[in-house]
PDB file of C-alpha atoms in Angstrom:
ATOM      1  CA  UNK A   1      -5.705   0.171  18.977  1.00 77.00           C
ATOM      2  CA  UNK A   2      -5.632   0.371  15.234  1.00 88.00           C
ATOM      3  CA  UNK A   3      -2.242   1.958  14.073  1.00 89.00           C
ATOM      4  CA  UNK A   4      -3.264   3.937  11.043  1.00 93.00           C
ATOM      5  CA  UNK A   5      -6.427   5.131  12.613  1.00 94.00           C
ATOM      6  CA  UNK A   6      -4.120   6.720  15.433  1.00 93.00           C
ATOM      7  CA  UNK A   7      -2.015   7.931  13.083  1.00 93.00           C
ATOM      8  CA  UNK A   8      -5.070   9.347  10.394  1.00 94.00           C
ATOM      9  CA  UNK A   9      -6.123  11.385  14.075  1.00 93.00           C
ATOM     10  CA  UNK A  10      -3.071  12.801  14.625  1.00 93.00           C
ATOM     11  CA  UNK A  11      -0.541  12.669  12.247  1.00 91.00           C
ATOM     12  CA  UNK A  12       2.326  12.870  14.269  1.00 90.00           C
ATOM     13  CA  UNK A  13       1.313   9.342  15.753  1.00 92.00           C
ATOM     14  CA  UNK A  14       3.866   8.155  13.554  1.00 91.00           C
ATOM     15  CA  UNK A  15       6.902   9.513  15.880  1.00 91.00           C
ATOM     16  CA  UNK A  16       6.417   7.123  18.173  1.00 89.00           C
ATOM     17  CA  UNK A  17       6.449   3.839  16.031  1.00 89.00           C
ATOM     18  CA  UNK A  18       9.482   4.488  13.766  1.00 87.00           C
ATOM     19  CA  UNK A  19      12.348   3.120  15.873  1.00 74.00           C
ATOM     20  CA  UNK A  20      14.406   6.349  14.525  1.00 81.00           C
ATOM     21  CA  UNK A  21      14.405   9.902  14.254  1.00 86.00           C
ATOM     22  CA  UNK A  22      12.111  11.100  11.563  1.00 91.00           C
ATOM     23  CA  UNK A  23      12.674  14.416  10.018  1.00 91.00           C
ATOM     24  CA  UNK A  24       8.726  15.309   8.949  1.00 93.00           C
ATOM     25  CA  UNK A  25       5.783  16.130  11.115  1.00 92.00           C
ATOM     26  CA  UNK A  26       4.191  13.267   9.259  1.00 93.00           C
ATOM     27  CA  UNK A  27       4.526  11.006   6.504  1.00 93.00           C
ATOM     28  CA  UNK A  28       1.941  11.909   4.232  1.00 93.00           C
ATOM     29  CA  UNK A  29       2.251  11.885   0.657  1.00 93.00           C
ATOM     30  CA  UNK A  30      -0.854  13.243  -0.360  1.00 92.00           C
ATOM     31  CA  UNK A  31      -4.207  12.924   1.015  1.00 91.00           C
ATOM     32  CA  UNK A  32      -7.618  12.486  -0.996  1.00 92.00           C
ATOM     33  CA  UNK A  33     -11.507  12.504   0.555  1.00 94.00           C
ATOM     34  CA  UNK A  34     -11.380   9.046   1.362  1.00 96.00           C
ATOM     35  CA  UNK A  35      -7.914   7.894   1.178  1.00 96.00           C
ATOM     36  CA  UNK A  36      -4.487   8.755   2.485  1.00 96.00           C
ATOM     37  CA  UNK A  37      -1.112   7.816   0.771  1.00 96.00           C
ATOM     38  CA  UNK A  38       1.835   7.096   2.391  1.00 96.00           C
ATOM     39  CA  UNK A  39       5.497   6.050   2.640  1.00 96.00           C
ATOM     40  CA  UNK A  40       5.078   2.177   3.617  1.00 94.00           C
ATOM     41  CA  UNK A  41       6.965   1.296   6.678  1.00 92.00           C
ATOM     42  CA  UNK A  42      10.360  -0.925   6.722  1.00 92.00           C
ATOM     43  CA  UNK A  43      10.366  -0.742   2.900  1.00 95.00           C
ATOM     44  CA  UNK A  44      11.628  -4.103   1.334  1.00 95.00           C
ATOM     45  CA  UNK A  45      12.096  -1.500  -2.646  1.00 96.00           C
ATOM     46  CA  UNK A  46      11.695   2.135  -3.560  1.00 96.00           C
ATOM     47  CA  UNK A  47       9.006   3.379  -3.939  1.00 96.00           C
ATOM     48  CA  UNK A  48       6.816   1.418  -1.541  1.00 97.00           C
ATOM     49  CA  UNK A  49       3.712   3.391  -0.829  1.00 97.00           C
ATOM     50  CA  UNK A  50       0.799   2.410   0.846  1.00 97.00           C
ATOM     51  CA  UNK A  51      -3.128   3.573  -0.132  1.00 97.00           C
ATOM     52  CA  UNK A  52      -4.893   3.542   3.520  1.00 97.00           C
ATOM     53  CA  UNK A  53      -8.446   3.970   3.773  1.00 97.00           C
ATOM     54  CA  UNK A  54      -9.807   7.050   6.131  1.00 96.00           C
ATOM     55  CA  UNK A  55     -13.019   4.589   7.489  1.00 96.00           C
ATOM     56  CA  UNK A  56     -11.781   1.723   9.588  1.00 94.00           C
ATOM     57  CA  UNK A  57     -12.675  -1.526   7.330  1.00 92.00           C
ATOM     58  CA  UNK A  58     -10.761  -4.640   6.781  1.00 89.00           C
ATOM     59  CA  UNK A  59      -9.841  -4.793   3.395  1.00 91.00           C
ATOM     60  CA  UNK A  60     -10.846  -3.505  -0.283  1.00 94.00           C
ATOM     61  CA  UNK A  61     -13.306  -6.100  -0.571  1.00 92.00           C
ATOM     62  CA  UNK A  62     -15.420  -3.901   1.645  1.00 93.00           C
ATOM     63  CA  UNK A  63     -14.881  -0.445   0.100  1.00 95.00           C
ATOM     64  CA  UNK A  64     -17.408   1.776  -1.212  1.00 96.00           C
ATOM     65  CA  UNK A  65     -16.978   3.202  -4.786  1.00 97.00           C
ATOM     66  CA  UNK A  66     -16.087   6.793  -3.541  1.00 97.00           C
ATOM     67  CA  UNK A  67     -12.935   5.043  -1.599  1.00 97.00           C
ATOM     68  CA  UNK A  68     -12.444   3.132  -5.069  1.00 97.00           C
ATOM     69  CA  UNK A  69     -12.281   5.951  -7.360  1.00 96.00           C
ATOM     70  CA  UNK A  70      -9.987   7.618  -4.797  1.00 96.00           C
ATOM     71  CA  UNK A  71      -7.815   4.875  -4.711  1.00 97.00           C
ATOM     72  CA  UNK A  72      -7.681   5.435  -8.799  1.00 97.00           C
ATOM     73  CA  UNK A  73      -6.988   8.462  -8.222  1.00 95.00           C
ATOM     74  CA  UNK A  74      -4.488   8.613  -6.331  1.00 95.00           C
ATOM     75  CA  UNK A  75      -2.768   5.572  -8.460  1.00 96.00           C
ATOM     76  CA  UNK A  76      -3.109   7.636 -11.590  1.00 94.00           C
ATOM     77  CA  UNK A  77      -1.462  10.735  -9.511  1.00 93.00           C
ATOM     78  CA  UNK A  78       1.456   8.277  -7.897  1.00 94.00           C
ATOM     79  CA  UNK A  79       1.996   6.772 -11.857  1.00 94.00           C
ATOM     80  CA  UNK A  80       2.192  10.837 -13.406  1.00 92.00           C
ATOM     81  CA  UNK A  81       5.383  11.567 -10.541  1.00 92.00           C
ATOM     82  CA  UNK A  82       7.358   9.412 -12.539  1.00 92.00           C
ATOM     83  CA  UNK A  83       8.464   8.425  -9.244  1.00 93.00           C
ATOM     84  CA  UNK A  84       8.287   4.415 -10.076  1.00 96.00           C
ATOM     85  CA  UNK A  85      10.640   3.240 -12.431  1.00 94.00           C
ATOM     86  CA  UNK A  86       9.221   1.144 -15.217  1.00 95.00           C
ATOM     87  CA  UNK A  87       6.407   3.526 -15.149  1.00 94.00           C
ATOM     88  CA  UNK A  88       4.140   0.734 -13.778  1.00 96.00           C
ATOM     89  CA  UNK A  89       2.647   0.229 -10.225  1.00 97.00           C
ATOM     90  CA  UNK A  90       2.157  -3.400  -8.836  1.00 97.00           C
ATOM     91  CA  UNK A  91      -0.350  -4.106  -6.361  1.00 98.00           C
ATOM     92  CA  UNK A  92      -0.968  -6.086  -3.075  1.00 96.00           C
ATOM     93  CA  UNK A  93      -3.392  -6.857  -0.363  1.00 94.00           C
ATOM     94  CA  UNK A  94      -3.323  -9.582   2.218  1.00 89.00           C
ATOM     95  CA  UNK A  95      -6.887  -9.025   3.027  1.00 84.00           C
ATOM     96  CA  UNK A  96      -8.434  -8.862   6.036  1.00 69.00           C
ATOM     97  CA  UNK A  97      -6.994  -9.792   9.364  1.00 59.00           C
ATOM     98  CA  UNK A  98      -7.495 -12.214  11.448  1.00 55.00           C
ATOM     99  CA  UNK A  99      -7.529 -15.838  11.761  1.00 53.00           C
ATOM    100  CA  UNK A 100      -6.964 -17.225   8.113  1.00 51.00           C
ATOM    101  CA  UNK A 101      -5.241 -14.012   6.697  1.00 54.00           C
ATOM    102  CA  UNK A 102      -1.762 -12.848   6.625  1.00 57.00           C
ATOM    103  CA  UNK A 103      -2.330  -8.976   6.743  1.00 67.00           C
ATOM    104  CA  UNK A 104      -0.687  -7.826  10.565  1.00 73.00           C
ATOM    105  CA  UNK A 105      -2.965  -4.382  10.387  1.00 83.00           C
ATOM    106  CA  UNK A 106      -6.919  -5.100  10.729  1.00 84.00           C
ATOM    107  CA  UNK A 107      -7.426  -1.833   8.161  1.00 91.00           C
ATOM    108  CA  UNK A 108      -7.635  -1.665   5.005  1.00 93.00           C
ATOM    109  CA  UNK A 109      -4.349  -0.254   2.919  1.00 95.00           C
ATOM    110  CA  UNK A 110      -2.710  -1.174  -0.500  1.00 97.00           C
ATOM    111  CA  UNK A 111       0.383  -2.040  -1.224  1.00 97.00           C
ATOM    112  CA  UNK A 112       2.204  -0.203  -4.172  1.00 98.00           C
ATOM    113  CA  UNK A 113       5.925  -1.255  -5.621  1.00 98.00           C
ATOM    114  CA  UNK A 114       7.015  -0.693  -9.194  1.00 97.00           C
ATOM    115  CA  UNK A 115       5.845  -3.424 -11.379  1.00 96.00           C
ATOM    116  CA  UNK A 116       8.851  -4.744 -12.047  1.00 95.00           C
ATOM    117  CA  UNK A 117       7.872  -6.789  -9.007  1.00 93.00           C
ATOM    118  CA  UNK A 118       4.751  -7.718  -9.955  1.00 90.00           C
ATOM    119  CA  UNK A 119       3.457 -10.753  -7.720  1.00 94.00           C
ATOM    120  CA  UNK A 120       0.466 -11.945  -9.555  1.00 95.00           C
ATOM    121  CA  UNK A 121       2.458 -14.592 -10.726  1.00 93.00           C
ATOM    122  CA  UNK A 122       4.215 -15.484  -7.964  1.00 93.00           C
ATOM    123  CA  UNK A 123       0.405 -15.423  -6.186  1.00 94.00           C
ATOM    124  CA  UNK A 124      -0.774 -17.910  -9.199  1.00 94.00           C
ATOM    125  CA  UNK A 125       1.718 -20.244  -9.004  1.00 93.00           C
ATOM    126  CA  UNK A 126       1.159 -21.348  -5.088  1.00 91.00           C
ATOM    127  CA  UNK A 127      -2.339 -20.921  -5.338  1.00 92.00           C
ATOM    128  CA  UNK A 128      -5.370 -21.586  -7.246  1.00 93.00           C
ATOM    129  CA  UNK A 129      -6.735 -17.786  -7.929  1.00 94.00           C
ATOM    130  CA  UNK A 130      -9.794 -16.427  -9.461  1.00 94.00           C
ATOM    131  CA  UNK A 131      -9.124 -13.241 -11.882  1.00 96.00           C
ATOM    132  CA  UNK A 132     -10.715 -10.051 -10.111  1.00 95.00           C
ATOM    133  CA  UNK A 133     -10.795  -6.794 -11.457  1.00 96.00           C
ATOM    134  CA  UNK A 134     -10.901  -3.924  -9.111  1.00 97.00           C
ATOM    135  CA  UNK A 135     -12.240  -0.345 -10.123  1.00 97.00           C
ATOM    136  CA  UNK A 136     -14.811   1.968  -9.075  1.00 96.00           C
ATOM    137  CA  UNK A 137     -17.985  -0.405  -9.936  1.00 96.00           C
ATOM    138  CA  UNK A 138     -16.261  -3.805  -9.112  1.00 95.00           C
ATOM    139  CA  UNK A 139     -14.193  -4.928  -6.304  1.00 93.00           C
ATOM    140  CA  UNK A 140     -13.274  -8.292  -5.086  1.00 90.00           C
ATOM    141  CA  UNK A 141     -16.469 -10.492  -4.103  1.00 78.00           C
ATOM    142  CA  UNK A 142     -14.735 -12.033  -1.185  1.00 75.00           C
ATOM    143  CA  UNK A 143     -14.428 -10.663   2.091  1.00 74.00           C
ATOM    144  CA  UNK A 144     -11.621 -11.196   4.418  1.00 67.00           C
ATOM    145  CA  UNK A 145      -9.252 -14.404   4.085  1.00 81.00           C
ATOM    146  CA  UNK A 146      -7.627 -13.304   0.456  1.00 89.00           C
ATOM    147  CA  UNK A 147      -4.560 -12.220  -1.040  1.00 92.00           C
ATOM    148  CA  UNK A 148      -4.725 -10.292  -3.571  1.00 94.00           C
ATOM    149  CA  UNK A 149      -2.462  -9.063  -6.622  1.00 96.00           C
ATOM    150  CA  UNK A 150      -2.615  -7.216  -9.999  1.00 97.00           C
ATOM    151  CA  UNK A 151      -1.107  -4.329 -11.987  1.00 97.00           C
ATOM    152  CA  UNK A 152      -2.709  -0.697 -11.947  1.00 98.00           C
ATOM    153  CA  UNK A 153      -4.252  -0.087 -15.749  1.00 96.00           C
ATOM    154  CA  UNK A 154      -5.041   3.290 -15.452  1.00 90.00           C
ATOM    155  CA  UNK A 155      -8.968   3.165 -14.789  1.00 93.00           C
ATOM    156  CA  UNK A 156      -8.534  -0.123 -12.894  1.00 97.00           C
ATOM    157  CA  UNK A 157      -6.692  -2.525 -11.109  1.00 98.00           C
ATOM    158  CA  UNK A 158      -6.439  -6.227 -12.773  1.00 97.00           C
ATOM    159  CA  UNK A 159      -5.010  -9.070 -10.835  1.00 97.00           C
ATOM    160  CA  UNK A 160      -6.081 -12.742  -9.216  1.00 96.00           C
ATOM    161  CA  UNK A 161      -6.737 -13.509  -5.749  1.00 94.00           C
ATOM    162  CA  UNK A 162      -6.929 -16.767  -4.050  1.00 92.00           C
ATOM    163  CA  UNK A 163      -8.799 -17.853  -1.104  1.00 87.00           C
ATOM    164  CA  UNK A 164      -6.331 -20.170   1.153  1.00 73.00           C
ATOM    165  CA  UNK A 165      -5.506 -21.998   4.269  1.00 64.00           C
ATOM    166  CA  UNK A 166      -3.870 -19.652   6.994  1.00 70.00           C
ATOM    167  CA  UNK A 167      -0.212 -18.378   5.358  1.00 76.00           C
ATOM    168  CA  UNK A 168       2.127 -16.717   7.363  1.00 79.00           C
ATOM    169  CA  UNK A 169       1.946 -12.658   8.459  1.00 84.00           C
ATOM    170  CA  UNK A 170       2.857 -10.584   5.659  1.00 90.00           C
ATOM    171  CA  UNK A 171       2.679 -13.518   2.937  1.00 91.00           C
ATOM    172  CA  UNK A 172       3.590 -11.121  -0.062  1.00 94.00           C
ATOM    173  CA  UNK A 173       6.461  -9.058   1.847  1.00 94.00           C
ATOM    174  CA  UNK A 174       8.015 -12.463   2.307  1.00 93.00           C
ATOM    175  CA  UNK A 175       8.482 -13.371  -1.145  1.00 94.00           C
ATOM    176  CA  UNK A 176       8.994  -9.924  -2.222  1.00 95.00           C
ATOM    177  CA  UNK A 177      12.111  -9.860  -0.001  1.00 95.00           C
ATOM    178  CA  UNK A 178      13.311 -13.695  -1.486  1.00 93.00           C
ATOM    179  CA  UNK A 179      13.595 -12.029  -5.114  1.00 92.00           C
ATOM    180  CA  UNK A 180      15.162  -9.249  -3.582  1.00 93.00           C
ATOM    181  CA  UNK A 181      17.618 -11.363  -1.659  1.00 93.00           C
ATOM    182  CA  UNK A 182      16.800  -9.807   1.387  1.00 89.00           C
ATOM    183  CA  UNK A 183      17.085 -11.517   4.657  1.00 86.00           C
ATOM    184  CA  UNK A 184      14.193  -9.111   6.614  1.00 88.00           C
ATOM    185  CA  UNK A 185      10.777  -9.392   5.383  1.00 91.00           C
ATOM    186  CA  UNK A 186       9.365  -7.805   8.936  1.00 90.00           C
ATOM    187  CA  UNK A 187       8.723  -4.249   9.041  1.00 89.00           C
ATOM    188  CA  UNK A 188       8.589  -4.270  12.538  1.00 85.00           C
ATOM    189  CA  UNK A 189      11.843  -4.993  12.957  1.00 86.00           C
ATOM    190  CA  UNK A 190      13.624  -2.634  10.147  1.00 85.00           C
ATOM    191  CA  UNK A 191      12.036   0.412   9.722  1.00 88.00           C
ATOM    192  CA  UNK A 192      14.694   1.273   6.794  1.00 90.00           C
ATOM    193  CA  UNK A 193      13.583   4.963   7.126  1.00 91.00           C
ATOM    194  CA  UNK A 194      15.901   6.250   4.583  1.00 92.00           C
ATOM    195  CA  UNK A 195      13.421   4.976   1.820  1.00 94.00           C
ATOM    196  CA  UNK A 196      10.981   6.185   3.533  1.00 95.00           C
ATOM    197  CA  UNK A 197      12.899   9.907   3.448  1.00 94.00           C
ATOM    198  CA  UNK A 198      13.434   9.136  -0.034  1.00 95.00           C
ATOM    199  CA  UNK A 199       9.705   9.102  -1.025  1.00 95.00           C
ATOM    200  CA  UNK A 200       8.682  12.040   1.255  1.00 93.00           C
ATOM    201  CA  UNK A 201      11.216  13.848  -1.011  1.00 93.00           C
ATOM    202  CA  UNK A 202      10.700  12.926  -3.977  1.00 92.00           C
ATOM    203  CA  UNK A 203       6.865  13.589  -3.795  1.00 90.00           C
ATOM    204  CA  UNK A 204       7.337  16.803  -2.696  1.00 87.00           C
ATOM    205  CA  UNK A 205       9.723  17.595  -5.461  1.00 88.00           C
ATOM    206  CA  UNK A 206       7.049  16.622  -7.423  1.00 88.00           C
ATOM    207  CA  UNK A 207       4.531  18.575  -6.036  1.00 78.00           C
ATOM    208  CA  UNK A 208       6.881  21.716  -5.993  1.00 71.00           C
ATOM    209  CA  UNK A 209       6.702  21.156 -10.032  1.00 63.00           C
ATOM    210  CA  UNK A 210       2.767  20.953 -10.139  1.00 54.00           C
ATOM    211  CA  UNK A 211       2.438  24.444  -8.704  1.00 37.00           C
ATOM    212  CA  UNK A 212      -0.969  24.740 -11.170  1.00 36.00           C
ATOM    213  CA  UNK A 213      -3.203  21.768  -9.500  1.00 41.00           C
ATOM    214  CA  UNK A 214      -4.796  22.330  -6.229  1.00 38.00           C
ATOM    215  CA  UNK A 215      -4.831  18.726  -6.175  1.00 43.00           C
ATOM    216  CA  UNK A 216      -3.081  18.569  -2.916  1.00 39.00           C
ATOM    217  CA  UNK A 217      -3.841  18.566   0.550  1.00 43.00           C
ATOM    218  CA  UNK A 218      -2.690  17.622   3.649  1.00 38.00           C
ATOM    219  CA  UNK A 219      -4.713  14.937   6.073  1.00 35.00           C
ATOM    220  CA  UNK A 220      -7.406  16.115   8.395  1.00 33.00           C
TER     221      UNK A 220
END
């Protein structure tokens, strides 16, 4: 059973994974055609948001340019909330899932911390990487078995990826939490839903201030 496709069907799926009370019926942020944002469980920083796809597909590599531009979208929407710090978005994929990726969800969803984070170089310096450039015309050529990182530029993502041996589950949260100095990494096992909170209400102060756009809209 895939977890964000139960959850994209009914919303309130999300009651039963959190290992604490949650305070929303859901934990969208905003929703667009193709993709859904939200709150990324067991947050290692604040923000951490996560772009998940409405079709069930592996990873990016696979998406269709409607699912691209709404990924833009929604990136250009997530940088105007003023809601990440330096103003900047980093982000991440581990690819597909399987045997020879790290990704722990077989659908495909985008990883989005403040830049200040970036991990493009951290990606470059264990691995040989190719640049890759993904927008609503390009994505990354390879399918499955990547890891991927870059920095949103407004009518694009530009980053690296490497094809490599098998690395661990969740290859990016574990270095993310080493320059944090965090000893969890798992999400599974710490939900940390107070950032979580955090983000619902902060985007929905946000939204309370765009009263003009009919931008948006909650997940069907």
């Amino acid at each position: 059973m895939c977890v964000f496709c139960s959850e994209l069907r009914a919303p309130s799926f999300i009651h039963s994974v959190l290992q604490t009370p949650w305070p929303y019926p859901d934990r969208v942020l905003f929703s667009m055609d193709t993709v859904v944002a939200i709150p990324g469980l067991g947050p290692l920083v604040y923000p951490y948001v996560l772009l998940v796809t409405r079709r069930h597909i592996s990873s990016v590599s696979e998406t269709l340019p409607e699912e691209r531009s709404d990924m833009l979208r929604s990136l250009r929407l997530l940088e105007a909330s003023g809601i990440f710090p330096s103003g900047e978005i980093s982000v991440f994929e581990h690819g597909g899932c399987g045997r020879g990726t790290s990704s722990c969800i077989d659908h495909c969803h985008l990883h989005l911390v403040d830049n200040i984070y970036s991990l493009q170089e951290t990606l470059s310096r264990e691995h040989s990487t190719q640049p890759a450039v993904v927008s609503a015309s390009t994505t990354i050529c390879e399918r499955g078995n990547y890891l991927f990182a870059g920095t949103f530029e407004g009518s694009r993502i530009t980053g690296a990826y490497a094809t490599c041996a098998y690395e661990p589950s969740q290859y990016f949260r574990r270095h993310l939490a080493e320059k944090r100095g965090q000893g969890y990494w798992n999400w599974r096992m710490q939900m940390n839903s107070h950032w979580m909170s955090k983000a619902m209400e902060a985007f929905r102060a946000y939204k309370d201030c765009d009263v003009s756009s009919d931008r948006w809209s909650s997940a069907q």
